Tab-separated table of C-alpha atoms in Angstrom:
chain	number	residue	atom	x	y	z
X	1	UNK	CA	0.230	-0.264	0.296
X	2	UNK	CA	2.519	2.904	1.017
X	3	UNK	CA	5.268	1.074	0.200
X	4	UNK	CA	5.802	3.119	-3.103
X	5	UNK	CA	5.781	6.247	-0.902
X	6	UNK	CA	8.561	4.212	1.586
X	7	UNK	CA	10.312	3.499	-2.180
X	8	UNK	CA	10.281	7.489	-2.742
X	9	UNK	CA	10.851	8.963	0.761
X	10	UNK	CA	14.577	6.602	0.834
X	11	UNK	CA	15.645	7.745	-2.468
X	12	UNK	CA	15.227	11.145	-1.536
X	13	UNK	CA	17.019	10.567	1.378
X	14	UNK	CA	19.757	8.687	-0.613
X	15	UNK	CA	19.976	11.702	-3.128
X	16	UNK	CA	19.362	14.433	-0.520
X	17	UNK	CA	22.927	13.121	0.661
X	18	UNK	CA	23.930	13.687	-3.283
X	19	UNK	CA	22.573	16.652	-3.971
X	20	UNK	CA	22.000	18.730	-0.605
X	21	UNK	CA	20.577	22.013	-2.092
X	22	UNK	CA	18.268	20.445	-4.802
X	23	UNK	CA	16.850	17.834	-3.059
X	24	UNK	CA	16.743	19.204	0.877
X	25	UNK	CA	12.762	20.723	0.067
X	26	UNK	CA	11.710	16.948	-0.786
X	27	UNK	CA	13.665	15.135	2.246
X	28	UNK	CA	11.978	17.655	4.693
X	29	UNK	CA	8.322	16.432	3.082
X	30	UNK	CA	9.300	12.742	3.021
X	31	UNK	CA	10.309	13.125	6.786
X	32	UNK	CA	7.477	14.426	7.394
X	33	UNK	CA	5.550	11.735	5.237
X	34	UNK	CA	7.475	8.858	6.620
X	35	UNK	CA	5.821	9.404	10.259
X	36	UNK	CA	2.532	9.926	8.879
X	37	UNK	CA	2.534	6.516	6.730
X	38	UNK	CA	3.728	4.908	9.859
X	39	UNK	CA	1.807	6.377	12.682
X	40	UNK	CA	-1.137	5.239	9.900
X	41	UNK	CA	0.035	1.958	9.919
X	42	UNK	CA	-0.662	2.163	13.709
X	43	UNK	CA	-3.955	2.591	13.862
X	44	UNK	CA	-4.849	-0.065	11.352
X	45	UNK	CA	-2.806	-2.171	13.795
X	46	UNK	CA	-3.302	-2.030	17.186
X	47	UNK	CA	-0.751	-4.370	18.748
X	48	UNK	CA	2.767	-2.982	18.820
X	49	UNK	CA	4.361	-6.354	17.824
X	50	UNK	CA	2.330	-6.308	14.658
X	51	UNK	CA	2.422	-3.273	14.007
X	52	UNK	CA	6.172	-3.331	13.509
X	53	UNK	CA	6.514	-6.174	11.849
X	54	UNK	CA	4.935	-4.514	8.745
X	55	UNK	CA	6.367	-0.907	9.611
X	56	UNK	CA	10.065	-3.160	8.945
X	57	UNK	CA	8.314	-4.855	6.034
X	58	UNK	CA	7.741	-1.543	4.808
X	59	UNK	CA	11.122	-0.369	5.160
X	60	UNK	CA	12.330	-3.535	4.111
X	61	UNK	CA	10.615	-2.831	0.509
X	62	UNK	CA	12.219	0.772	0.887
X	63	UNK	CA	15.915	-0.396	1.638
X	64	UNK	CA	15.040	-2.503	-1.892
X	65	UNK	CA	15.062	0.528	-4.191
X	66	UNK	CA	17.654	3.077	-2.239
X	67	UNK	CA	20.285	3.325	-4.708
X	68	UNK	CA	18.148	4.699	-7.386
X	69	UNK	CA	19.703	7.366	-9.285
X	70	UNK	CA	16.915	8.503	-11.817
X	71	UNK	CA	15.562	11.965	-9.916
X	72	UNK	CA	12.634	11.674	-12.671
X	73	UNK	CA	11.382	8.586	-11.605
X	74	UNK	CA	11.602	9.075	-8.145
X	75	UNK	CA	9.670	11.930	-7.838
X	76	UNK	CA	6.852	10.067	-9.858
X	77	UNK	CA	7.136	7.494	-7.229
X	78	UNK	CA	6.871	9.610	-4.581
X	79	UNK	CA	3.774	11.222	-6.650
X	80	UNK	CA	2.656	7.961	-7.190
X	81	UNK	CA	3.039	7.063	-2.928
X	82	UNK	CA	1.755	9.906	-1.636
X	83	UNK	CA	-1.389	9.374	-3.960
X	84	UNK	CA	-1.843	5.588	-2.528
X	85	UNK	CA	-1.138	7.146	1.338
X	86	UNK	CA	-3.949	10.005	1.036
X	87	UNK	CA	-6.598	6.574	-0.275
X	88	UNK	CA	-5.475	4.265	2.059
X	89	UNK	CA	-5.100	6.986	5.646
X	90	UNK	CA	-7.184	6.355	8.676
X	91	UNK	CA	-10.318	7.944	8.916
X	92	UNK	CA	-9.776	8.688	12.651
X	93	UNK	CA	-6.240	9.291	13.074
X	94	UNK	CA	-4.740	9.229	16.476
X	95	UNK	CA	-3.548	12.721	17.569
X	96	UNK	CA	-1.766	13.649	20.106
X	97	UNK	CA	-3.343	15.493	23.406
X	98	UNK	CA	-1.227	18.316	23.123
X	99	UNK	CA	-1.369	18.384	18.874
X	100	UNK	CA	-3.431	20.684	16.879
X	101	UNK	CA	-7.064	18.624	17.014
X	102	UNK	CA	-5.745	16.850	20.296
X	103	UNK	CA	-8.184	16.879	23.454
X	104	UNK	CA	-5.996	19.444	25.229
X	105	UNK	CA	-4.518	21.526	22.741
X	106	UNK	CA	-4.233	24.785	24.017
X	107	UNK	CA	-6.374	23.770	27.309
X	108	UNK	CA	-3.849	25.662	29.578
X	109	UNK	CA	-3.277	28.685	27.412
X	110	UNK	CA	-5.908	30.633	29.432
X	111	UNK	CA	-3.508	30.271	32.522
X	112	UNK	CA	-0.545	31.124	31.250
X	113	UNK	CA	-0.409	34.739	32.253
X	114	UNK	CA	2.741	36.809	30.763
X	115	UNK	CA	5.374	37.399	32.668
X	116	UNK	CA	5.120	41.332	32.630
X	117	UNK	CA	1.817	40.711	35.156
X	118	UNK	CA	4.348	40.127	37.754
X	119	UNK	CA	5.139	43.684	37.772
X	120	UNK	CA	1.352	44.750	38.230
X	121	UNK	CA	1.032	43.159	41.593
X	122	UNK	CA	0.640	45.297	44.933
X	123	UNK	CA	3.172	45.861	46.656
X	124	UNK	CA	1.734	43.846	50.109
X	125	UNK	CA	1.663	40.407	47.831
X	126	UNK	CA	5.081	40.931	46.120
X	127	UNK	CA	6.495	41.484	49.693
X	128	UNK	CA	5.134	37.617	50.032
X	129	UNK	CA	7.803	36.546	47.690
X	130	UNK	CA	10.835	38.830	48.738
X	131	UNK	CA	13.838	37.243	47.471
X	132	UNK	CA	11.893	36.104	44.468
X	133	UNK	CA	11.550	39.259	42.986
X	134	UNK	CA	14.545	40.676	44.149
X	135	UNK	CA	16.354	38.325	41.619
X	136	UNK	CA	13.729	38.741	39.110
X	137	UNK	CA	14.722	43.286	39.537
X	138	UNK	CA	18.504	41.752	38.773
X	139	UNK	CA	16.868	39.628	35.597
X	140	UNK	CA	15.464	43.111	34.426
X	141	UNK	CA	18.808	44.885	35.017
X	142	UNK	CA	20.478	42.197	32.746
X	143	UNK	CA	17.657	42.473	30.326
X	144	UNK	CA	17.838	46.259	29.349
X	145	UNK	CA	21.392	45.902	29.457
X	146	UNK	CA	22.157	43.455	26.800
X	147	UNK	CA	18.641	45.010	24.711
X	148	UNK	CA	20.740	47.303	22.315
X	149	UNK	CA	23.063	44.555	21.718
X	150	UNK	CA	20.292	42.245	20.821
X	151	UNK	CA	18.760	44.885	18.270
X	152	UNK	CA	22.045	45.424	17.016
X	153	UNK	CA	22.464	41.592	16.220
X	154	UNK	CA	19.584	41.382	14.910
X	155	UNK	CA	19.541	44.554	12.685
X	156	UNK	CA	22.821	43.361	11.356
X	157	UNK	CA	21.637	40.341	10.717
X	158	UNK	CA	18.455	40.235	8.963
X	159	UNK	CA	18.356	40.981	5.160
X	160	UNK	CA	16.962	43.388	3.716
X	161	UNK	CA	13.727	42.519	3.259
X	162	UNK	CA	12.662	40.793	6.327
X	163	UNK	CA	13.799	38.061	8.003
X	164	UNK	CA	13.445	34.449	5.990
X	165	UNK	CA	12.645	32.241	8.989
X	166	UNK	CA	11.563	32.323	12.744
X	167	UNK	CA	14.493	30.805	13.668
X	168	UNK	CA	16.343	33.472	15.885
X	169	UNK	CA	20.253	33.748	15.502
X	170	UNK	CA	22.407	32.720	18.507
X	171	UNK	CA	24.494	35.177	20.350
X	172	UNK	CA	27.843	36.031	18.416
X	173	UNK	CA	29.981	37.221	20.768
X	174	UNK	CA	31.632	36.263	24.022
X	175	UNK	CA	29.569	37.332	26.775
X	176	UNK	CA	26.814	38.390	24.418
X	177	UNK	CA	23.370	36.805	25.297
X	178	UNK	CA	21.042	35.485	22.350
X	179	UNK	CA	18.567	37.726	20.948
X	180	UNK	CA	15.210	38.158	22.194
X	181	UNK	CA	16.398	35.406	25.206
X	182	UNK	CA	14.030	37.141	27.557
X	183	UNK	CA	10.985	36.031	25.748
X	184	UNK	CA	11.747	32.358	25.623
X	185	UNK	CA	13.626	32.929	29.444
X	186	UNK	CA	10.145	34.189	30.754
X	187	UNK	CA	7.774	31.506	28.787
X	188	UNK	CA	4.918	30.348	31.009
X	189	UNK	CA	5.473	26.425	32.036
X	190	UNK	CA	3.789	24.042	30.317
X	191	UNK	CA	1.291	22.919	32.480
X	192	UNK	CA	0.723	26.484	34.414
X	193	UNK	CA	-0.309	25.218	38.294
U	1	UNK	CA	-0.590	-1.836	71.954
U	2	UNK	CA	-1.974	1.612	70.867
U	3	UNK	CA	1.659	2.922	71.375
U	4	UNK	CA	3.777	0.201	69.716
U	5	UNK	CA	1.942	0.182	66.688
U	6	UNK	CA	1.916	3.599	66.492
U	7	UNK	CA	5.858	3.506	67.428
U	8	UNK	CA	6.030	1.285	64.499
U	9	UNK	CA	4.432	3.493	62.062
U	10	UNK	CA	6.035	6.576	62.473
U	11	UNK	CA	9.303	6.612	64.236
U	12	UNK	CA	9.076	10.411	65.631
U	13	UNK	CA	6.168	10.412	66.592
U	14	UNK	CA	7.187	8.188	69.443
U	15	UNK	CA	7.846	11.259	71.549
U	16	UNK	CA	3.942	13.183	71.365
U	17	UNK	CA	2.265	12.740	74.397
U	18	UNK	CA	-1.358	11.568	74.256
U	19	UNK	CA	-2.594	8.569	72.489
U	20	UNK	CA	-5.437	10.689	70.757
U	21	UNK	CA	-2.580	12.283	68.731
U	22	UNK	CA	-1.276	9.174	68.439
U	23	UNK	CA	-4.211	7.634	66.900
U	24	UNK	CA	-4.958	10.838	64.826
U	25	UNK	CA	-1.210	10.442	63.952
U	26	UNK	CA	-1.565	6.970	62.286
U	27	UNK	CA	-4.227	7.677	60.332
U	28	UNK	CA	-3.367	10.647	58.694
U	29	UNK	CA	-0.214	9.144	58.284
U	30	UNK	CA	-1.883	5.903	56.582
U	31	UNK	CA	-3.707	8.432	54.418
U	32	UNK	CA	-0.862	10.263	53.735
U	33	UNK	CA	0.953	7.839	52.558
U	34	UNK	CA	-1.553	6.530	50.308
U	35	UNK	CA	-2.060	10.143	48.422
U	36	UNK	CA	1.618	10.638	48.279
U	37	UNK	CA	3.283	7.845	47.849
U	38	UNK	CA	3.367	8.180	44.222
U	39	UNK	CA	4.533	11.488	44.586
U	40	UNK	CA	7.125	10.837	47.449
U	41	UNK	CA	8.329	7.523	45.851
U	42	UNK	CA	11.637	8.379	44.780
U	43	UNK	CA	12.096	9.707	48.207
U	44	UNK	CA	13.023	7.512	51.389
U	45	UNK	CA	11.706	9.716	54.020
U	46	UNK	CA	9.989	8.595	56.833
U	47	UNK	CA	6.072	9.216	57.822
U	48	UNK	CA	7.165	12.616	59.376
U	49	UNK	CA	8.302	14.059	56.737
U	50	UNK	CA	5.469	13.091	54.630
U	51	UNK	CA	3.228	14.377	57.149
U	52	UNK	CA	5.008	17.558	56.476
U	53	UNK	CA	4.862	17.082	52.860
U	54	UNK	CA	1.121	16.943	52.545
U	55	UNK	CA	-0.856	19.518	51.611
U	56	UNK	CA	0.670	22.424	53.984
U	57	UNK	CA	-2.842	23.541	54.987
U	58	UNK	CA	-3.988	21.318	57.334
U	59	UNK	CA	-1.018	19.421	57.865
U	60	UNK	CA	1.121	21.889	59.002
U	61	UNK	CA	0.222	22.824	62.646
U	62	UNK	CA	-0.311	19.515	63.626
U	63	UNK	CA	3.085	18.047	62.275
U	64	UNK	CA	5.100	20.860	64.105
U	65	UNK	CA	3.330	19.684	67.142
U	66	UNK	CA	4.469	16.477	67.002
U	67	UNK	CA	8.002	16.477	65.097
U	68	UNK	CA	9.314	19.317	67.258
U	69	UNK	CA	11.238	20.502	64.285
U	70	UNK	CA	12.066	24.167	63.033
U	71	UNK	CA	10.762	24.127	59.532
U	72	UNK	CA	8.751	21.423	57.661
U	73	UNK	CA	9.051	22.944	54.490
U	74	UNK	CA	13.167	22.825	55.007
U	75	UNK	CA	12.496	18.910	54.985
U	76	UNK	CA	11.249	19.144	51.485
U	77	UNK	CA	13.317	21.103	49.881
U	78	UNK	CA	15.913	19.064	51.476
U	79	UNK	CA	14.521	15.423	50.618
U	80	UNK	CA	12.375	16.313	47.598
U	81	UNK	CA	12.598	18.528	44.167
U	82	UNK	CA	9.556	17.349	43.218
U	83	UNK	CA	6.594	20.691	42.680
U	84	UNK	CA	3.935	19.202	44.355
U	85	UNK	CA	0.866	20.348	42.109
U	86	UNK	CA	-2.195	20.798	44.527
U	87	UNK	CA	-4.941	20.275	41.512
U	88	UNK	CA	-4.185	17.001	40.613
U	89	UNK	CA	-6.006	16.616	37.702
U	90	UNK	CA	-5.559	13.183	35.271
U	91	UNK	CA	-2.327	14.004	34.581
U	92	UNK	CA	0.534	11.453	34.032
U	93	UNK	CA	3.109	11.583	37.027
U	94	UNK	CA	5.833	14.347	36.573
U	95	UNK	CA	8.584	13.623	34.826
U	96	UNK	CA	12.315	13.810	36.114
U	97	UNK	CA	15.730	13.721	34.286
U	98	UNK	CA	16.685	10.995	35.012
U	99	UNK	CA	13.354	9.067	34.528
U	100	UNK	CA	13.485	10.556	30.754
U	101	UNK	CA	16.790	9.375	30.365
U	102	UNK	CA	16.430	6.186	31.196
U	103	UNK	CA	12.988	6.018	28.851
U	104	UNK	CA	14.900	6.908	26.041
U	105	UNK	CA	17.761	4.899	26.717
U	106	UNK	CA	15.216	2.205	27.143
U	107	UNK	CA	13.093	2.921	23.692
U	108	UNK	CA	16.515	2.836	21.822
U	109	UNK	CA	18.053	0.200	23.269
U	110	UNK	CA	14.509	-2.112	21.983
U	111	UNK	CA	15.111	-0.729	18.755
U	112	UNK	CA	16.422	-3.877	16.597
U	113	UNK	CA	19.641	-1.519	14.472
U	114	UNK	CA	20.791	-0.708	17.487
U	115	UNK	CA	22.717	-2.880	19.746
U	116	UNK	CA	22.375	-2.233	23.177
U	117	UNK	CA	26.206	-2.268	24.295
U	118	UNK	CA	27.032	0.569	22.070
U	119	UNK	CA	24.554	2.554	23.086
U	120	UNK	CA	25.719	5.346	25.222
U	121	UNK	CA	24.095	9.216	26.140
U	122	UNK	CA	26.586	10.590	23.736
U	123	UNK	CA	26.318	8.326	20.837
U	124	UNK	CA	25.910	9.852	17.652
U	125	UNK	CA	23.028	8.127	15.916
U	126	UNK	CA	24.551	8.870	12.187
U	127	UNK	CA	28.513	8.659	12.876
U	128	UNK	CA	28.625	6.172	15.726
U	129	UNK	CA	25.805	3.788	15.474
U	130	UNK	CA	25.318	3.837	11.651
U	131	UNK	CA	22.032	4.540	11.437
U	132	UNK	CA	20.027	6.019	8.379
U	133	UNK	CA	18.236	9.884	8.579
U	134	UNK	CA	15.186	7.873	8.140
U	135	UNK	CA	15.905	5.728	10.983
U	136	UNK	CA	16.370	9.046	13.209
U	137	UNK	CA	13.119	9.809	12.128
U	138	UNK	CA	11.537	6.600	12.743
U	139	UNK	CA	13.450	6.511	16.247
U	140	UNK	CA	12.166	10.421	16.990
U	141	UNK	CA	8.518	8.641	16.545
U	142	UNK	CA	8.872	5.996	19.048
U	143	UNK	CA	9.835	9.152	21.459
U	144	UNK	CA	6.646	10.951	20.434
U	145	UNK	CA	5.042	7.706	20.961
U	146	UNK	CA	6.665	7.038	24.386
U	147	UNK	CA	6.096	10.720	25.676
U	148	UNK	CA	2.849	11.398	24.296
U	149	UNK	CA	3.484	14.898	22.633
U	150	UNK	CA	4.338	15.793	19.201
U	151	UNK	CA	7.525	16.726	18.055
U	152	UNK	CA	8.090	19.378	15.405
U	153	UNK	CA	9.896	18.539	12.012
U	154	UNK	CA	12.436	20.858	12.143
U	155	UNK	CA	13.252	20.245	15.544
U	156	UNK	CA	13.139	16.537	14.988
U	157	UNK	CA	15.959	16.645	12.378
U	158	UNK	CA	18.306	18.548	14.576
U	159	UNK	CA	18.321	15.408	17.158
U	160	UNK	CA	20.931	13.426	16.854
U	161	UNK	CA	21.961	12.036	20.102
U	162	UNK	CA	19.948	10.690	23.017
U	163	UNK	CA	21.376	13.008	25.122
U	164	UNK	CA	19.950	15.865	22.884
U	165	UNK	CA	16.342	14.255	22.676
U	166	UNK	CA	16.646	14.158	26.807
U	167	UNK	CA	17.484	17.909	26.695
U	168	UNK	CA	14.612	18.582	23.886
U	169	UNK	CA	11.713	16.754	26.013
U	170	UNK	CA	12.812	18.502	29.393
U	171	UNK	CA	13.277	21.664	27.496
U	172	UNK	CA	9.514	21.125	26.243
U	173	UNK	CA	8.333	19.762	29.026
U	174	UNK	CA	9.781	21.891	31.758
U	175	UNK	CA	11.670	19.463	33.548
U	176	UNK	CA	14.043	21.556	35.871
U	177	UNK	CA	13.994	24.409	34.108
């Protein structure tokens, strides 16, 4: 069923090794596909050992055609495999609770208050946690100090027509903090209590 | 008889005087032990500490009477690192770095293309263990199944050693941040 796709996925993996630039996007695409394939196999076979057996069979059929060099054929097989996957997919795939469409997706978002709310606490409330707020003042000072350098680094590194992706660059100089570190460090907990 | 039983159950409660207190302590100890067994199962603390670890609202004054210790909080912070979530909805037990590490290595040892003897925390999938990029994807999928949350592809293709996987999961799940 999903063998074709597996075939082409592996081709493209191998191809990616040899022609990194062009087939990188295909590799990424197939890396998204393969989990789909295998996960959907998981849905059809509820027992782990059965599922593992058929997943290994799939993988073996891929490995047979691993060394295909013809790009055209590989892409055609990928397309065919995609269509087969679409035809054979599970009607009610299991989605993890935290993934979009899962049961607890964004369930705790309403409890995740931003960290600037802490600044609006009443002093009597802040006095209940004195050492925490003292440390927080130090962190805020650090942020103020490093902000200009972060902005400068981002301005230097961003190309003229806007950033290409959401990924932030790391800190380039010694003793410097990575840009926009505050958002990352003060992100809310996974499960706010 | 009662006294000896209470002495057996809770070491430091021996010091309390009245038999009524002993009985109450025994009952509370039993309740608390069953409640907190999972949460404190990693710690080898005595019943007195579990009493202090119990919801601080009602347990504290009583245990301060019985223990005569300075602060039960110090005992908690000394003996266990786990954050006690008071609103215990139907959630999984809290993760620790050791348990994540053990589970990751366990899943990897179950994979048939990896020899368990050669597997280390820092062994690179491609270089040391000789695995394919597709094998790596399969491994990441197994990790997703094990820990029950999705790992996006952009992050997944960068995870090349078990240690990186452990760190990523700890990062996502806020373990010892």
